[in-house]
Coordinates of C-alpha atoms and ligand atoms in Angstrom, one line a residue:
M1 CA 19.0 39.4 4.7
P2 CA 21.5 38.1 7.3
Y3 CA 20.8 34.5 6.9
P4 CA 22.6 32.4 6.2
V5 CA 25.0 33.2 9.2
I6 CA 28.6 33.2 8.2
G7 CA 31.0 32.3 10.7
V8 CA 29.4 32.0 13.7
S9 CA 28.8 28.6 15.2
P10 CA 25.3 28.2 16.9
R11 CA 27.3 27.0 20.1
Q12 CA 29.1 30.7 20.5
L13 CA 25.4 32.1 21.0
P14 CA 24.2 33.3 24.2
E15 CA 20.9 31.7 23.0
W16 CA 22.9 28.4 22.9
A17 CA 24.2 29.0 26.6
A18 CA 21.0 29.7 27.7
L19 CA 19.7 26.6 26.4
V20 CA 22.2 24.8 28.1
G21 CA 21.3 26.1 31.6
H22 CA 17.8 25.6 30.9
A23 CA 18.3 21.7 30.0
K24 CA 19.9 21.2 33.5
E25 CA 17.0 22.9 34.9
L26 CA 14.7 20.6 33.5
A27 CA 16.8 17.3 34.3
K28 CA 15.8 18.4 37.9
T29 CA 12.2 17.4 36.9
D30 CA 10.1 15.2 35.0
L31 CA 6.8 14.6 33.0
R32 CA 4.6 14.0 36.0
H33 CA 5.8 16.9 37.9
L34 CA 6.0 19.1 34.7
F35 CA 2.3 17.9 34.0
A36 CA 1.2 18.6 37.7
E37 CA 3.0 22.0 38.4
D38 CA 1.0 23.5 34.9
P39 CA -2.5 22.9 35.1
G40 CA -2.4 24.6 31.9
R41 CA 0.1 22.7 29.8
L42 CA -1.9 21.6 27.4
A43 CA -3.2 24.8 26.1
W44 CA 0.3 26.2 25.1
S45 CA 1.6 22.6 24.0
T46 CA -0.9 21.1 21.5
F47 CA -1.8 22.7 17.8
E48 CA -3.9 22.3 15.1
V49 CA -2.5 22.7 11.5
G50 CA -4.0 21.8 8.5
P51 CA -5.7 18.5 9.0
L52 CA -3.5 17.1 11.6
H53 CA -3.8 17.8 15.9
I54 CA -0.3 18.1 17.3
D55 CA 0.4 17.2 20.9
L56 CA 3.6 18.5 22.5
S57 CA 2.9 18.2 25.8
K58 CA 4.6 15.1 26.6
H59 CA 7.8 16.5 25.8
L60 CA 10.7 17.8 28.1
I61 CA 9.7 21.3 28.1
R62 CA 7.9 24.0 30.4
Q63 CA 6.8 27.2 28.3
E64 CA 9.7 29.1 28.8
T65 CA 11.8 25.9 26.5
L66 CA 9.9 27.3 23.8
V67 CA 10.7 30.6 24.1
L68 CA 14.6 29.7 24.5
L69 CA 14.2 27.8 21.3
E70 CA 12.3 30.7 19.6
N71 CA 15.5 33.2 20.8
L72 CA 17.7 30.8 19.2
A73 CA 16.2 30.3 16.0
R74 CA 15.7 34.2 15.8
A75 CA 19.4 34.5 16.6
R76 CA 19.9 31.7 13.3
F77 CA 17.3 34.2 11.2
L78 CA 15.1 31.7 11.0
P79 CA 12.2 33.9 9.7
D80 CA 14.8 35.3 6.8
A81 CA 15.9 31.8 6.0
I82 CA 12.0 30.7 5.2
T83 CA 11.6 33.8 3.2
A84 CA 14.7 32.8 1.3
M85 CA 13.5 29.5 0.8
L86 CA 9.7 30.3 -0.3
T87 CA 11.1 33.3 -2.6
G88 CA 13.4 31.3 -4.6
E89 CA 16.7 32.2 -2.9
H90 CA 19.7 30.2 -3.9
I91 CA 19.8 28.7 -0.5
N92 CA 21.3 24.9 -1.4
V93 CA 24.6 27.1 -1.7
S94 CA 27.2 24.1 -2.3
E95 CA 24.9 23.6 -5.9
D96 CA 24.1 26.9 -6.1
R97 CA 20.6 25.9 -6.6
A98 CA 17.2 27.8 -5.4
V99 CA 14.9 25.2 -3.3
L100 CA 11.5 25.5 -4.4
H101 CA 9.6 22.1 -3.6
T102 CA 6.9 24.6 -1.8
A103 CA 6.1 25.9 -5.1
L104 CA 5.2 22.4 -6.4
R105 CA 2.0 22.8 -4.5
N106 CA 1.2 26.1 -4.8
G107 CA 3.8 28.0 -7.2
A108 CA 1.1 31.0 -7.7
N109 CA 2.3 32.3 -4.5
L110 CA 5.7 33.2 -6.1
A111 CA 5.6 36.9 -6.4
G112 CA 7.9 36.3 -10.3
P113 CA 10.1 33.9 -12.2
V114 CA 12.6 32.3 -10.2
D115 CA 16.0 31.9 -12.4
G116 CA 14.1 33.4 -15.5
I117 CA 11.7 30.5 -14.9
D118 CA 8.0 31.2 -14.2
V119 CA 7.7 28.5 -11.8
G120 CA 4.3 28.5 -11.3
V121 CA 3.1 28.2 -14.6
E122 CA 5.7 25.7 -15.4
V123 CA 4.3 23.5 -12.8
E124 CA 1.0 23.6 -13.7
K125 CA 1.6 22.6 -17.3
V126 CA 3.6 19.6 -16.4
L127 CA 1.0 18.8 -13.8
T128 CA -1.7 19.6 -16.4
R129 CA 0.0 16.7 -19.2
M130 CA 0.7 14.3 -15.7
E131 CA -3.4 14.5 -15.6
Q132 CA -3.9 14.0 -19.5
F133 CA -1.6 11.1 -19.6
A134 CA -2.8 9.6 -16.0
R135 CA -6.0 9.8 -17.3
A136 CA -5.8 8.4 -20.4
V137 CA -4.1 5.6 -18.9
R138 CA -6.8 4.8 -16.3
A139 CA -9.5 4.9 -18.9
N140 CA -7.6 2.3 -21.0
Q141 CA -7.1 4.6 -23.9
R142 CA -3.3 5.3 -23.5
V143 CA -2.3 1.3 -24.2
G144 CA 0.2 -0.9 -24.9
C145 CA 1.9 -1.3 -28.6
T146 CA -0.7 -4.4 -29.3
G147 CA -3.4 -2.5 -28.0
K148 CA -4.3 -4.0 -24.5
P149 CA -4.5 -1.5 -21.6
F150 CA -2.0 -1.6 -18.6
T151 CA -2.2 -3.8 -15.9
A152 CA 1.0 -3.2 -14.4
I153 CA 3.0 0.1 -13.5
V154 CA 6.7 -0.5 -12.9
N155 CA 8.2 2.7 -11.3
I156 CA 12.0 2.3 -11.8
G157 CA 14.3 5.0 -9.8
I158 CA 16.0 5.1 -6.4
G159 CA 16.1 7.2 -3.7
G160 CA 14.1 10.4 -3.8
S161 CA 12.8 8.7 -7.2
D162 CA 11.9 5.8 -5.4
L163 CA 11.0 6.4 -1.9
G164 CA 8.5 9.0 -2.0
P165 CA 6.3 7.2 -4.9
A166 CA 6.9 3.9 -3.3
M167 CA 5.5 5.0 0.4
V168 CA 2.7 7.0 -0.4
T169 CA 1.4 4.5 -3.1
K170 CA 1.4 1.8 -0.1
A171 CA -0.4 4.4 2.0
L172 CA -3.1 5.3 -0.6
Y173 CA -3.8 2.1 -1.3
D174 CA -7.4 2.4 -0.4
F175 CA -7.7 5.5 -2.3
S176 CA -5.8 3.6 -5.6
D177 CA -7.3 2.1 -8.5
K178 CA -7.0 -1.8 -8.0
S179 CA -7.4 -2.9 -11.7
R180 CA -3.4 -2.0 -12.2
A181 CA -0.8 -3.2 -10.0
V182 CA 2.2 -0.8 -9.2
Y183 CA 5.3 -2.2 -8.5
F184 CA 8.9 -0.5 -7.6
V185 CA 12.2 -1.2 -8.7
S186 CA 15.1 0.5 -7.2
N187 CA 17.8 -2.1 -5.9
I188 CA 20.4 -2.9 -8.3
D189 CA 20.5 -6.6 -7.1
P190 CA 19.3 -8.3 -10.4
I191 CA 16.2 -10.3 -8.2
A192 CA 14.6 -7.4 -8.2
I193 CA 13.7 -6.8 -11.3
D194 CA 13.3 -10.4 -11.9
E195 CA 11.0 -10.6 -9.4
V196 CA 8.6 -7.7 -11.5
F197 CA 9.3 -9.7 -14.8
N198 CA 7.9 -12.9 -13.0
R199 CA 4.7 -11.1 -12.3
C200 CA 4.2 -8.8 -15.3
D201 CA 3.0 -9.4 -18.6
P202 CA 5.2 -7.1 -21.4
E203 CA 2.0 -6.6 -23.5
T204 CA 0.5 -4.8 -20.4
T205 CA 3.2 -3.0 -18.5
L206 CA 3.7 0.5 -18.6
F207 CA 7.1 1.3 -17.0
V208 CA 8.2 5.1 -15.6
V209 CA 11.6 5.3 -15.5
V210 CA 12.3 8.1 -12.9
S211 CA 15.8 9.9 -11.9
K212 CA 16.4 13.5 -11.7
T213 CA 19.7 13.3 -13.4
F214 CA 19.2 10.4 -15.7
G215 CA 22.5 9.4 -14.9
T216 CA 21.9 7.0 -11.8
L217 CA 23.4 3.8 -12.2
E218 CA 20.8 1.3 -10.5
T219 CA 18.2 3.0 -12.5
L220 CA 19.9 2.8 -15.8
T221 CA 20.7 -0.4 -15.6
N222 CA 17.4 -1.7 -14.4
A223 CA 16.1 0.3 -16.9
K224 CA 17.8 -1.0 -19.7
A225 CA 17.0 -4.7 -18.5
A226 CA 13.4 -3.8 -18.6
R227 CA 13.9 -2.5 -22.1
Q228 CA 15.3 -5.8 -23.2
W229 CA 13.0 -7.8 -21.3
L230 CA 10.2 -6.1 -23.3
L231 CA 11.9 -6.0 -26.5
K232 CA 12.5 -9.6 -26.3
A233 CA 8.7 -10.0 -26.2
L234 CA 7.5 -7.4 -28.5
G235 CA 10.4 -6.5 -30.4
E236 CA 8.6 -6.4 -33.7
H237 CA 6.4 -3.6 -32.7
E238 CA 8.5 -0.4 -33.9
D239 CA 6.4 1.6 -31.2
A240 CA 7.1 -1.2 -28.2
V241 CA 9.8 1.5 -26.4
E242 CA 7.4 4.5 -26.9
K243 CA 4.1 3.0 -25.8
H244 CA 5.6 1.0 -22.8
F245 CA 8.2 3.7 -21.4
V246 CA 7.5 7.3 -20.3
A247 CA 10.8 9.0 -18.1
V248 CA 10.2 11.4 -15.3
S249 CA 13.6 13.5 -15.3
T250 CA 15.4 16.9 -15.4
N251 CA 17.6 15.6 -18.4
A252 CA 15.9 15.7 -21.8
D253 CA 19.2 14.8 -23.5
L254 CA 19.9 11.9 -21.6
V255 CA 16.3 10.9 -21.5
S256 CA 16.5 10.7 -25.3
S257 CA 19.8 8.9 -26.0
F258 CA 18.1 5.9 -23.5
G259 CA 15.4 6.0 -26.6
I260 CA 12.6 7.4 -24.4
D261 CA 10.7 10.3 -26.5
T262 CA 10.8 13.8 -24.9
E263 CA 7.3 13.6 -25.6
N264 CA 6.9 10.8 -23.1
M265 CA 8.7 12.9 -20.5
F266 CA 7.7 14.4 -17.6
G267 CA 9.8 17.3 -16.4
F268 CA 11.0 18.5 -13.3
W269 CA 13.7 21.1 -12.1
D270 CA 17.2 21.5 -10.2
F271 CA 15.2 23.5 -7.8
I272 CA 13.5 20.6 -6.8
G273 CA 15.8 17.9 -4.7
G274 CA 15.0 14.2 -5.3
R275 CA 14.2 13.7 -1.7
Y276 CA 11.5 16.7 -1.5
S277 CA 10.1 15.8 -5.2
V278 CA 7.4 13.5 -4.3
D279 CA 4.8 16.0 -5.3
S280 CA 6.6 16.8 -8.7
A281 CA 6.7 14.5 -11.6
V282 CA 8.1 12.2 -9.4
G283 CA 4.8 11.3 -8.3
L284 CA 3.4 10.1 -11.5
A285 CA 3.0 6.3 -10.1
I286 CA 1.3 8.0 -7.7
M287 CA -1.4 9.7 -9.6
L288 CA -1.4 6.8 -11.9
A289 CA -2.3 4.4 -9.1
I290 CA -5.1 7.2 -7.0
G291 CA -6.0 9.6 -10.1
P292 CA -5.5 13.3 -10.7
E293 CA -8.2 14.6 -8.1
R294 CA -6.5 12.4 -5.1
F295 CA -3.5 13.9 -6.3
R296 CA -4.4 17.6 -6.4
S297 CA -6.1 17.1 -2.8
F298 CA -2.6 15.3 -1.9
L299 CA -0.7 18.5 -2.9
R300 CA -3.5 20.6 -1.1
G301 CA -2.1 19.1 2.0
F302 CA 1.3 20.3 1.8
A303 CA 0.0 23.5 0.8
S304 CA -1.8 23.8 4.1
I305 CA 1.8 23.3 6.1
D306 CA 3.4 25.4 4.0
Q307 CA 0.8 28.0 4.3
H308 CA 1.1 27.9 7.9
L309 CA 4.7 27.7 7.7
R310 CA 4.8 31.2 6.0
E311 CA 2.2 32.7 8.1
T312 CA 2.4 31.8 11.6
P313 CA 4.2 33.5 14.2
L314 CA 7.7 31.0 15.2
S315 CA 5.9 30.5 18.7
H316 CA 2.7 28.7 17.3
N317 CA 4.7 27.9 14.0
V318 CA 4.3 23.9 14.4
P319 CA 7.2 22.2 12.1
V320 CA 9.5 24.9 13.1
L321 CA 8.8 23.8 16.7
L322 CA 9.2 20.2 15.9
G323 CA 12.5 21.1 14.2
L324 CA 13.4 22.9 17.5
L325 CA 12.7 20.3 19.6
A326 CA 14.8 17.7 17.1
V327 CA 17.6 20.1 18.2
W328 CA 16.7 20.3 21.7
Y329 CA 17.2 16.8 22.2
R330 CA 20.1 16.5 19.7
N331 CA 22.3 19.3 21.5
F332 CA 21.0 19.7 24.7
F333 CA 20.2 16.0 25.8
G334 CA 22.5 14.2 23.4
A335 CA 19.7 12.1 21.8
Q336 CA 21.4 10.2 18.8
S337 CA 18.1 9.1 17.1
Q338 CA 14.3 9.7 16.7
A339 CA 11.9 7.2 16.7
I340 CA 9.2 7.1 13.9
L341 CA 6.3 5.2 14.9
P342 CA 3.1 5.0 12.5
Y343 CA -0.3 3.2 14.2
S344 CA -1.1 2.5 10.4
Q345 CA 0.0 -0.5 8.8
R346 CA -0.2 1.7 5.6
L347 CA 2.5 3.9 6.4
A348 CA 5.0 0.9 6.9
R349 CA 7.2 2.7 4.5
F350 CA 7.2 6.3 6.2
P351 CA 10.2 5.6 8.1
A352 CA 12.3 4.7 5.7
Y353 CA 10.9 7.4 3.5
L354 CA 11.7 10.3 6.2
Q355 CA 15.4 8.6 6.6
Q356 CA 16.2 10.1 3.3
L357 CA 14.5 13.3 3.7
T358 CA 16.4 13.6 7.0
M359 CA 19.6 11.7 6.9
E360 CA 20.6 12.6 3.5
S361 CA 19.4 16.5 4.6
N362 CA 21.1 16.9 7.8
G363 CA 24.0 14.5 7.9
K364 CA 26.7 17.0 7.6
S365 CA 29.5 17.9 9.4
V366 CA 30.3 21.2 7.5
R367 CA 28.5 24.2 7.9
I368 CA 27.7 26.7 4.7
D369 CA 30.2 28.8 5.6
G370 CA 33.0 26.0 5.3
A371 CA 33.4 25.6 9.2
T372 CA 33.5 22.1 10.9
V373 CA 30.5 22.2 13.0
D374 CA 31.4 21.7 17.0
Y375 CA 27.8 20.0 17.9
D376 CA 26.0 17.3 16.5
T377 CA 23.7 17.6 13.8
G378 CA 20.9 15.2 12.0
A379 CA 20.1 12.2 14.1
V380 CA 19.4 8.8 12.9
Y381 CA 15.5 8.2 12.3
W382 CA 14.4 4.7 12.2
G383 CA 11.0 3.0 13.2
E384 CA 8.1 0.5 12.0
P385 CA 4.5 1.0 12.4
G386 CA 3.1 0.0 15.9
T387 CA 2.1 -2.2 17.0
D388 CA 4.6 -4.5 15.6
G389 CA 7.7 -2.3 16.9
Q390 CA 6.0 -2.7 20.6
H391 CA 6.7 -6.5 20.6
A392 CA 10.5 -5.5 19.2
F393 CA 12.1 -2.8 19.9
Y394 CA 9.9 -0.9 22.3
Q395 CA 11.3 -2.4 25.6
L396 CA 14.7 0.1 24.5
L397 CA 12.9 2.9 24.3
H398 CA 11.1 2.3 27.8
Q399 CA 14.3 0.8 29.9
G400 CA 17.0 1.5 27.7
T401 CA 20.0 3.8 28.5
V402 CA 19.7 5.8 25.6
L403 CA 17.1 8.8 25.3
I404 CA 15.2 8.5 22.2
P405 CA 12.1 10.7 21.0
A406 CA 9.6 9.2 19.3
D407 CA 6.9 10.4 17.1
F408 CA 3.3 8.8 17.5
I409 CA 1.4 8.9 14.1
L410 CA -2.3 8.1 15.4
F411 CA -5.6 7.9 13.3
A412 CA -9.3 7.8 14.4
E413 CA -10.8 5.9 11.7
P414 CA -9.4 2.6 10.0
L415 CA -9.2 2.3 6.0
G416 CA -10.9 -1.0 6.2
G417 CA -11.4 -4.2 7.9
P418 CA -12.9 -4.9 11.5
D419 CA -13.9 -1.5 12.9
A420 CA -13.4 -2.4 16.6
Q421 CA -9.9 -3.6 16.0
Q422 CA -9.2 0.2 15.6
D423 CA -9.9 1.0 19.0
L424 CA -7.2 -1.5 20.4
L425 CA -4.8 0.0 17.6
F426 CA -5.2 3.2 19.4
A427 CA -5.3 2.5 22.8
N428 CA -2.0 0.6 22.3
G429 CA -0.8 4.0 20.7
L430 CA -1.9 6.0 23.2
A431 CA -1.2 3.5 26.0
Q432 CA 2.8 3.5 24.9
T433 CA 3.0 7.6 24.9
R434 CA 1.8 7.2 28.7
A435 CA 3.8 4.7 29.6
L436 CA 7.1 6.5 28.4
A437 CA 6.3 9.4 29.9
F438 CA 4.7 8.8 33.3
G439 CA 6.7 5.0 33.7
R440 CA 5.4 3.4 36.9
D441 CA 7.5 3.8 40.2
D442 CA 8.2 1.8 43.1
A443 CA 5.3 3.0 45.1
E444 CA 2.8 2.2 42.1
L445 CA 4.7 -1.6 41.8
E446 CA 4.3 -2.0 45.5
E447 CA 0.6 -0.9 45.4
L448 CA 0.0 -3.6 42.4
G449 CA 2.1 -6.3 45.1
V450 CA 5.3 -6.6 43.2
P451 CA 7.6 -8.3 45.2
A452 CA 10.3 -5.5 46.5
Q453 CA 12.9 -7.5 44.6
L454 CA 11.2 -7.7 41.7
R455 CA 10.7 -4.1 41.7
P456 CA 14.1 -2.5 40.1
A457 CA 13.3 -5.0 37.0
R458 CA 9.9 -3.6 36.7
R459 CA 10.3 -0.2 37.6
M460 CA 9.5 1.9 34.2
P461 CA 11.3 5.6 34.5
G462 CA 9.0 7.3 32.3
N463 CA 10.4 10.8 31.5
R464 CA 10.6 9.4 27.6
P465 CA 9.3 12.5 25.1
T466 CA 7.0 11.7 22.4
T467 CA 5.0 13.6 19.7
T468 CA 1.7 12.9 19.0
I469 CA 0.4 13.5 15.9
L470 CA -3.2 12.8 15.1
A471 CA -5.8 12.3 12.2
Q472 CA -9.1 11.8 11.5
R473 CA -8.1 9.1 8.4
L474 CA -4.9 8.3 6.5
T475 CA -6.0 10.3 3.2
P476 CA -4.3 11.8 0.3
E477 CA -4.5 15.2 2.2
V478 CA -3.4 14.0 5.5
L479 CA -0.6 12.5 3.8
G480 CA 0.7 15.5 2.2
A481 CA 0.7 17.5 5.3
L482 CA 2.6 14.7 7.2
I483 CA 5.1 15.2 4.8
A484 CA 5.3 18.8 4.2
L485 CA 5.5 18.8 8.5
Y486 CA 8.9 16.7 8.3
E487 CA 10.5 18.7 5.1
H488 CA 10.0 22.0 7.3
S489 CA 11.0 20.4 10.5
V490 CA 14.2 19.3 9.0
F491 CA 15.2 22.7 7.3
T492 CA 14.4 24.3 10.7
Q493 CA 17.3 22.3 12.1
G494 CA 19.2 23.1 9.0
V495 CA 19.3 26.6 9.5
I496 CA 19.7 26.4 13.5
W497 CA 22.9 24.0 12.9
G498 CA 24.0 26.4 9.6
I499 CA 24.3 23.7 7.1
D500 CA 22.9 23.0 4.1
S501 CA 20.0 20.7 3.9
F502 CA 19.9 20.4 0.4
D503 CA 22.5 19.1 -0.9
Q504 CA 24.1 15.3 -0.7
W505 CA 27.9 15.3 -1.5
G506 CA 28.3 12.7 1.0
V507 CA 26.8 9.9 -1.3
E508 CA 29.2 10.6 -4.2
L509 CA 32.7 9.0 -3.4
G510 CA 31.1 5.6 -3.2
K511 CA 29.3 6.0 -6.5
E512 CA 32.6 7.0 -7.7
L513 CA 34.3 4.1 -6.0
A514 CA 32.0 1.6 -7.5
S515 CA 32.5 2.4 -10.9
E516 CA 36.0 2.0 -10.9
L517 CA 35.6 -1.4 -8.9
V518 CA 33.2 -3.1 -11.6
P519 CA 36.0 -3.1 -14.4
I520 CA 38.5 -4.9 -11.9
L521 CA 36.0 -7.4 -10.6
T522 CA 35.0 -8.3 -13.7
S523 CA 38.0 -8.4 -16.1
A524 CA 38.9 -11.2 -18.4
G525 CA 42.2 -11.9 -16.9
A526 CA 43.6 -11.3 -13.5
P527 CA 43.4 -7.7 -12.7
V528 CA 46.2 -5.8 -11.1
L529 CA 45.3 -4.8 -7.4
D530 CA 48.3 -3.0 -6.1
P531 CA 46.4 0.0 -6.0
F532 CA 44.1 -1.1 -3.2
D533 CA 44.2 -1.5 0.4
T534 CA 44.7 -5.3 1.5
S535 CA 41.4 -5.9 2.4
T536 CA 39.6 -4.4 -0.7
A537 CA 42.4 -6.4 -2.8
D538 CA 41.8 -9.6 -0.5
L539 CA 37.8 -9.1 -0.8
V540 CA 37.9 -8.7 -5.0
S541 CA 40.4 -11.9 -5.0
R542 CA 37.5 -13.9 -3.2
Y543 CA 34.9 -12.5 -5.0
R544 CA 36.4 -13.5 -8.4
H545 CA 37.3 -17.0 -7.2
M546 CA 34.0 -17.5 -6.4
R547 CA 32.7 -16.3 -9.6
G548 CA 35.2 -18.4 -11.3
R549 CA 37.2 -15.9 -12.6
P550 CA 40.9 -15.8 -12.5
T551 CA 42.6 -14.4 -9.8
Ligands
F6P601 O1 22.5 9.2 -4.4 C1 21.2 10.0 -3.5 C2 20.9 10.5 -4.8 O2 21.6 11.5 -5.4 C3 19.7 11.1 -4.2 O3 19.5 12.1 -3.9 C4 18.3 10.9 -5.5 O4 17.1 10.9 -4.9 C5 19.0 9.6 -5.8 O5 20.4 9.2 -5.8 C6 18.5 9.5 -7.3 O6 19.2 10.1 -7.9 P1 17.8 10.5 -9.4 O7 16.6 10.8 -8.9 O8 19.0 11.1 -10.2 O9 18.2 8.9 -9.9

């Protein structure tokens, strides 16, 4: 299998050069002309995938562009890469691990064991245990140490152990059991856990401590604070921790040394990356909220995209095309960022979730073969729900000097509230994609009676690319499909760039340096600051002074 390509920069490829030339050609035209020149444009640029309709027509592309991008994908052996990922090859090279989040939603597709583990069977075993537990909690059979049912679930985790469950629980609130509140604590800022303590009653609170490594400072610190809070109120009950704490982790030893019985632990495996783990046991809080059946339907949404990825030729493979379009703008138009604009209040945390998925995955400047890249990799992902964003930053999208491709995520049906407002919401989203694509020129301004001197300020250049993702309603299945779409787009980008999208060494140094600083900030006597740079030393002194410690 020639994937991964070793020792070759994608920039050296004739397929890359062809795209450079093609981008120059396209720069001579615009979306108005692209639509006018090809009445059949929608036929090749819109797709149905799982429960989603995807419209790529408002991109700065011709049909030929997709062919040229596909050629680049083939030159980087993308089909081999997809097979390697789906069959459990160790494509996470720097950590020597398989990458098998797809097995979480249909492990039965794997031909045999991976690294000695029968993944499909193990995934199903954990799911069944999660389901038993969730059913018992939801039926008030699994109760606290004083016999009271749980009214609050507190997920303690950070990064992939927080963003996924927090985003999905919010997104699927309308499908959840409202008799139990679900809280998320991630930040080590003491006020974060304190807010939860103020809202919860120890007798009726269940803590779900989620950490793949069970070694993450923020999570363990918050979990210890939670244990202390619980024991302060319920310490006379020997089984307080056993009844009020469960863990989700790959590290049984550390779970047990924290004091959580491994009977109360839900496992996953090294081949599930933190940011790809929302559909593993990491989603326990989601299952507690929406119930096992809806969680299964969430998984089916992912599986529909996985199947599409596996079975569809590159030319019609939607997550692949989305990944290739990201490369198109990043490398051939110099786009620095990508906006994510969900027209759904429930998806308010979706951009933050995607930030970890995309930026921790593709924020790399060294290829798998160790060479430093000579081209741009991962873009900055950001966004806010429409229509709030329209009244904040869309001005820059429309008339700013930078090109920012944007994903519009639209729904036909509301999740509640006055039905007619959905029409207004949808109209706004659709209108924005039109305005971004086609703008408003001087002739139109003149027709509207805008005086000549005001026309430059009111001119809308248009030609700003967007993807429209449309679904009937934000259901568990739709959300699973949406996430999987981005997961595979991220992978496609990483394959083109030749980077490892599944490690995250860049976050390690900061963690190390923070541990080094804690004793310096807290020591009883004035610390020796000579080893530090002058800025750090000065800030340490100021902090100690503000905290009333000797300097
Ligand atoms: O700091 C980054 C990171 O390693 C993420 O990749 C991960 O999702 C997060 O920390 C939390 O890690 P853990 O689940 O091991 O606590």
